[in-house]
Amino acid sequence: MNKFEMEKIKYTQKIANQDRLILKSILLIICLIGLLTIIIGVIACLGNGNYFDLIYYSVALVLILIIQFCTIFLCYELIIKFDGGVLKVAKSYGIMIKTVFESDCDKLNLEKYCVGNDYGKIIALSPNGCAESRYVLKLSGKKYLLNLDDYMYSLIEVAHDLS
């Protein structure tokens, strides 16, 4: 396969990272109970004329909304995209997409992950229980731990060899 043919290839791999789904669910249940308590408390305050307690309920509402917003970032979908020799890795949090890195494959150093090796500080992007093979990708002094399927790995390696 020549470099011109590699520029036409596009492939996307998506991996859902649900490692913290239980924590997210527990926090959202606590927030729901807190919201119900606030609604009942506000109705009680308005009924008995104790308007000073509304300040406490408004502060509690703000805290609950902050906790709910933070739960967005507990679970994400990892998007690994190969587009004509360029590898792009992004995290999708529902409607928000954050690009982790984007690089030409000829600048990447990819090796199979071995448990016994000391890699130093690694940024783990893929979930632990994923069935795909794990690889350490080195780019600009940072090390990323990715789960790649065989096709994505072969695309990166072929694009790396053609450069």
mmCIF file of C-alpha atoms in Angstrom:
data_model
loop_
_atom_site.group_PDB
_atom_site.id
_atom_site.type_symbol
_atom_site.label_atom_id
_atom_site.label_comp_id
_atom_site.label_asym_id
_atom_site.label_seq_id
_atom_site.Cartn_x
_atom_site.Cartn_y
_atom_site.Cartn_z
ATOM 1 C CA MET A 1 0.000 0.000 0.000
ATOM 2 C CA ASN A 2 1.455 3.358 -0.976
ATOM 3 C CA LYS A 3 1.120 6.717 0.747
ATOM 4 C CA PHE A 4 -1.588 7.894 -1.663
ATOM 5 C CA GLU A 5 -3.789 4.917 -0.808
ATOM 6 C CA MET A 6 -3.245 5.483 2.935
ATOM 7 C CA GLU A 7 -4.565 9.043 2.624
ATOM 8 C CA LYS A 8 -7.959 7.694 1.528
ATOM 9 C CA ILE A 9 -8.445 5.400 4.528
ATOM 10 C CA LYS A 10 -10.672 6.569 7.359
ATOM 11 C CA TYR A 11 -11.464 4.433 10.397
ATOM 12 C CA THR A 12 -13.023 5.255 13.745
ATOM 13 C CA GLN A 13 -12.944 3.163 16.896
ATOM 14 C CA LYS A 14 -15.190 4.099 19.821
ATOM 15 C CA ILE A 15 -14.736 2.696 23.319
ATOM 16 C CA ALA A 16 -17.124 3.520 26.152
ATOM 17 C CA ASN A 17 -15.406 4.021 29.499
ATOM 18 C CA GLN A 18 -17.979 3.149 32.156
ATOM 19 C CA ASP A 19 -15.508 2.383 34.983
ATOM 20 C CA ARG A 20 -17.120 4.945 37.301
ATOM 21 C CA LEU A 21 -20.750 4.288 36.371
ATOM 22 C CA ILE A 22 -21.660 3.061 39.874
ATOM 23 C CA LEU A 23 -20.215 6.209 41.483
ATOM 24 C CA LYS A 24 -22.061 8.357 38.948
ATOM 25 C CA SER A 25 -25.347 6.572 39.667
ATOM 26 C CA ILE A 26 -24.933 6.900 43.442
ATOM 27 C CA LEU A 27 -24.196 10.630 43.170
ATOM 28 C CA LEU A 28 -27.205 11.207 40.926
ATOM 29 C CA ILE A 29 -29.493 9.307 43.321
ATOM 30 C CA ILE A 30 -28.202 11.433 46.213
ATOM 31 C CA CYS A 31 -28.853 14.564 44.135
ATOM 32 C CA LEU A 32 -32.395 13.398 43.372
ATOM 33 C CA ILE A 33 -33.105 12.836 47.056
ATOM 34 C CA GLY A 34 -31.609 16.265 47.815
ATOM 35 C CA LEU A 35 -33.791 17.929 45.162
ATOM 36 C CA LEU A 36 -36.921 16.293 46.568
ATOM 37 C CA THR A 37 -35.929 17.472 50.052
ATOM 38 C CA ILE A 38 -35.416 21.013 48.768
ATOM 39 C CA ILE A 39 -38.807 21.066 47.049
ATOM 40 C CA ILE A 40 -40.573 19.836 50.197
ATOM 41 C CA GLY A 41 -38.582 22.296 52.340
ATOM 42 C CA VAL A 42 -39.387 25.273 50.116
ATOM 43 C CA ILE A 43 -43.090 24.410 50.162
ATOM 44 C CA ALA A 44 -42.939 24.114 53.968
ATOM 45 C CA CYS A 45 -41.092 27.446 54.273
ATOM 46 C CA LEU A 46 -43.646 29.228 52.131
ATOM 47 C CA GLY A 47 -46.488 27.611 54.077
ATOM 48 C CA ASN A 48 -45.299 28.553 57.567
ATOM 49 C CA GLY A 49 -43.776 31.941 56.653
ATOM 50 C CA ASN A 50 -40.188 31.072 57.623
ATOM 51 C CA TYR A 51 -38.506 32.777 54.648
ATOM 52 C CA PHE A 52 -35.011 32.820 56.170
ATOM 53 C CA ASP A 53 -34.618 29.060 55.527
ATOM 54 C CA LEU A 54 -34.990 29.699 51.797
ATOM 55 C CA ILE A 55 -31.362 30.897 51.826
ATOM 56 C CA TYR A 56 -30.207 27.475 53.045
ATOM 57 C CA TYR A 57 -32.283 25.717 50.419
ATOM 58 C CA SER A 58 -30.924 27.938 47.635
ATOM 59 C CA VAL A 59 -27.324 27.187 48.700
ATOM 60 C CA ALA A 60 -28.143 23.471 48.810
ATOM 61 C CA LEU A 61 -29.678 23.719 45.318
ATOM 62 C CA VAL A 62 -26.514 25.319 43.939
ATOM 63 C CA LEU A 63 -24.370 22.563 45.501
ATOM 64 C CA ILE A 64 -26.597 19.854 44.035
ATOM 65 C CA LEU A 65 -26.412 21.431 40.571
ATOM 66 C CA ILE A 66 -22.607 21.570 40.808
ATOM 67 C CA ILE A 67 -22.448 17.896 41.788
ATOM 68 C CA GLN A 68 -24.778 16.968 38.925
ATOM 69 C CA PHE A 69 -22.603 18.902 36.460
ATOM 70 C CA CYS A 70 -19.457 17.167 37.734
ATOM 71 C CA THR A 71 -20.991 13.719 37.153
ATOM 72 C CA ILE A 72 -20.876 14.431 33.412
ATOM 73 C CA PHE A 73 -17.106 13.911 33.488
ATOM 74 C CA LEU A 74 -17.096 10.576 35.330
ATOM 75 C CA CYS A 75 -17.962 8.468 32.259
ATOM 76 C CA TYR A 76 -16.917 9.163 28.690
ATOM 77 C CA GLU A 77 -16.545 7.620 25.263
ATOM 78 C CA LEU A 78 -13.061 7.439 23.810
ATOM 79 C CA ILE A 79 -12.954 8.157 20.066
ATOM 80 C CA ILE A 80 -9.850 6.981 18.222
ATOM 81 C CA LYS A 81 -9.940 8.205 14.642
ATOM 82 C CA PHE A 82 -7.525 7.379 11.830
ATOM 83 C CA ASP A 83 -7.877 9.768 8.911
ATOM 84 C CA GLY A 84 -5.334 9.455 6.127
ATOM 85 C CA GLY A 85 -2.253 8.940 8.268
ATOM 86 C CA VAL A 86 -3.375 11.232 11.082
ATOM 87 C CA LEU A 87 -4.401 9.771 14.421
ATOM 88 C CA LYS A 88 -6.841 11.774 16.526
ATOM 89 C CA VAL A 89 -7.870 10.744 20.035
ATOM 90 C CA ALA A 90 -10.766 12.526 21.721
ATOM 91 C CA LYS A 91 -13.013 12.092 24.746
ATOM 92 C CA SER A 92 -16.750 12.559 24.296
ATOM 93 C CA TYR A 93 -18.819 13.546 27.329
ATOM 94 C CA GLY A 94 -22.238 13.457 25.680
ATOM 95 C CA ILE A 95 -22.426 16.712 23.746
ATOM 96 C CA MET A 96 -18.917 17.932 24.656
ATOM 97 C CA ILE A 97 -15.895 16.554 22.811
ATOM 98 C CA LYS A 98 -12.378 17.205 24.124
ATOM 99 C CA THR A 99 -9.425 16.407 21.855
ATOM 100 C CA VAL A 100 -6.648 14.626 23.748
ATOM 101 C CA PHE A 101 -4.140 14.751 20.897
ATOM 102 C CA GLU A 102 -3.896 14.771 17.120
ATOM 103 C CA SER A 103 -0.714 13.707 15.343
ATOM 104 C CA ASP A 104 0.708 12.204 12.190
ATOM 105 C CA CYS A 105 1.356 8.502 12.577
ATOM 106 C CA ASP A 106 5.007 8.918 11.608
ATOM 107 C CA LYS A 107 5.575 10.899 14.830
ATOM 108 C CA LEU A 108 4.078 8.198 17.066
ATOM 109 C CA ASN A 109 5.896 5.459 18.917
ATOM 110 C CA LEU A 110 3.574 2.530 19.606
ATOM 111 C CA GLU A 111 4.396 -0.592 21.578
ATOM 112 C CA LYS A 112 2.425 -3.415 23.166
ATOM 113 C CA TYR A 113 1.718 -2.895 26.869
ATOM 114 C CA CYS A 114 3.342 -5.398 29.238
ATOM 115 C CA VAL A 115 2.389 -5.413 32.923
ATOM 116 C CA GLY A 116 5.941 -5.996 34.195
ATOM 117 C CA ASN A 117 7.532 -3.072 32.324
ATOM 118 C CA ASP A 118 8.060 0.267 34.053
ATOM 119 C CA TYR A 119 6.653 2.944 31.762
ATOM 120 C CA GLY A 120 6.667 5.746 34.299
ATOM 121 C CA LYS A 121 3.650 8.027 34.297
ATOM 122 C CA ILE A 122 1.014 6.795 31.840
ATOM 123 C CA ILE A 123 -2.267 8.527 31.004
ATOM 124 C CA ALA A 124 -4.805 5.686 30.892
ATOM 125 C CA LEU A 125 -7.489 6.561 28.353
ATOM 126 C CA SER A 126 -9.230 3.235 27.869
ATOM 127 C CA PRO A 127 -11.147 1.189 30.418
ATOM 128 C CA ASN A 128 -9.418 -1.631 32.275
ATOM 129 C CA GLY A 129 -11.908 -4.331 31.323
ATOM 130 C CA CYS A 130 -11.829 -3.670 27.592
ATOM 131 C CA ALA A 131 -11.336 -6.780 25.451
ATOM 132 C CA GLU A 132 -9.044 -5.067 22.939
ATOM 133 C CA SER A 133 -5.257 -5.213 23.144
ATOM 134 C CA ARG A 134 -3.534 -2.534 25.199
ATOM 135 C CA TYR A 135 -0.785 -0.369 23.708
ATOM 136 C CA VAL A 136 1.453 2.394 25.016
ATOM 137 C CA LEU A 137 1.600 5.335 22.645
ATOM 138 C CA LYS A 138 4.467 7.780 23.148
ATOM 139 C CA LEU A 139 4.055 11.277 21.772
ATOM 140 C CA SER A 140 5.787 14.523 22.738
ATOM 141 C CA GLY A 141 7.130 13.146 26.008
ATOM 142 C CA LYS A 142 3.735 11.852 27.166
ATOM 143 C CA LYS A 143 2.658 8.224 27.348
ATOM 144 C CA TYR A 144 -0.921 7.169 26.684
ATOM 145 C CA LEU A 145 -2.422 3.750 27.368
ATOM 146 C CA LEU A 146 -4.894 2.869 24.603
ATOM 147 C CA ASN A 147 -6.977 -0.153 23.741
ATOM 148 C CA LEU A 148 -6.735 -0.641 19.989
ATOM 149 C CA ASP A 149 -8.330 -3.276 17.826
ATOM 150 C CA ASP A 150 -6.161 -5.152 15.323
ATOM 151 C CA TYR A 151 -7.276 -3.077 12.333
ATOM 152 C CA MET A 152 -6.507 0.267 14.015
ATOM 153 C CA TYR A 153 -3.117 -1.032 15.132
ATOM 154 C CA SER A 154 -2.275 -2.194 11.613
ATOM 155 C CA LEU A 155 -3.321 1.175 10.123
ATOM 156 C CA ILE A 156 -1.088 3.067 12.542
ATOM 157 C CA GLU A 157 1.869 0.746 11.968
ATOM 158 C CA VAL A 158 1.550 0.797 8.169
ATOM 159 C CA ALA A 159 1.236 4.606 8.149
ATOM 160 C CA HIS A 160 4.255 4.775 10.476
ATOM 161 C CA ASP A 161 6.325 2.540 8.168
ATOM 162 C CA LEU A 162 5.395 4.498 5.020
ATOM 163 C CA SER A 163 6.671 7.802 6.365
#
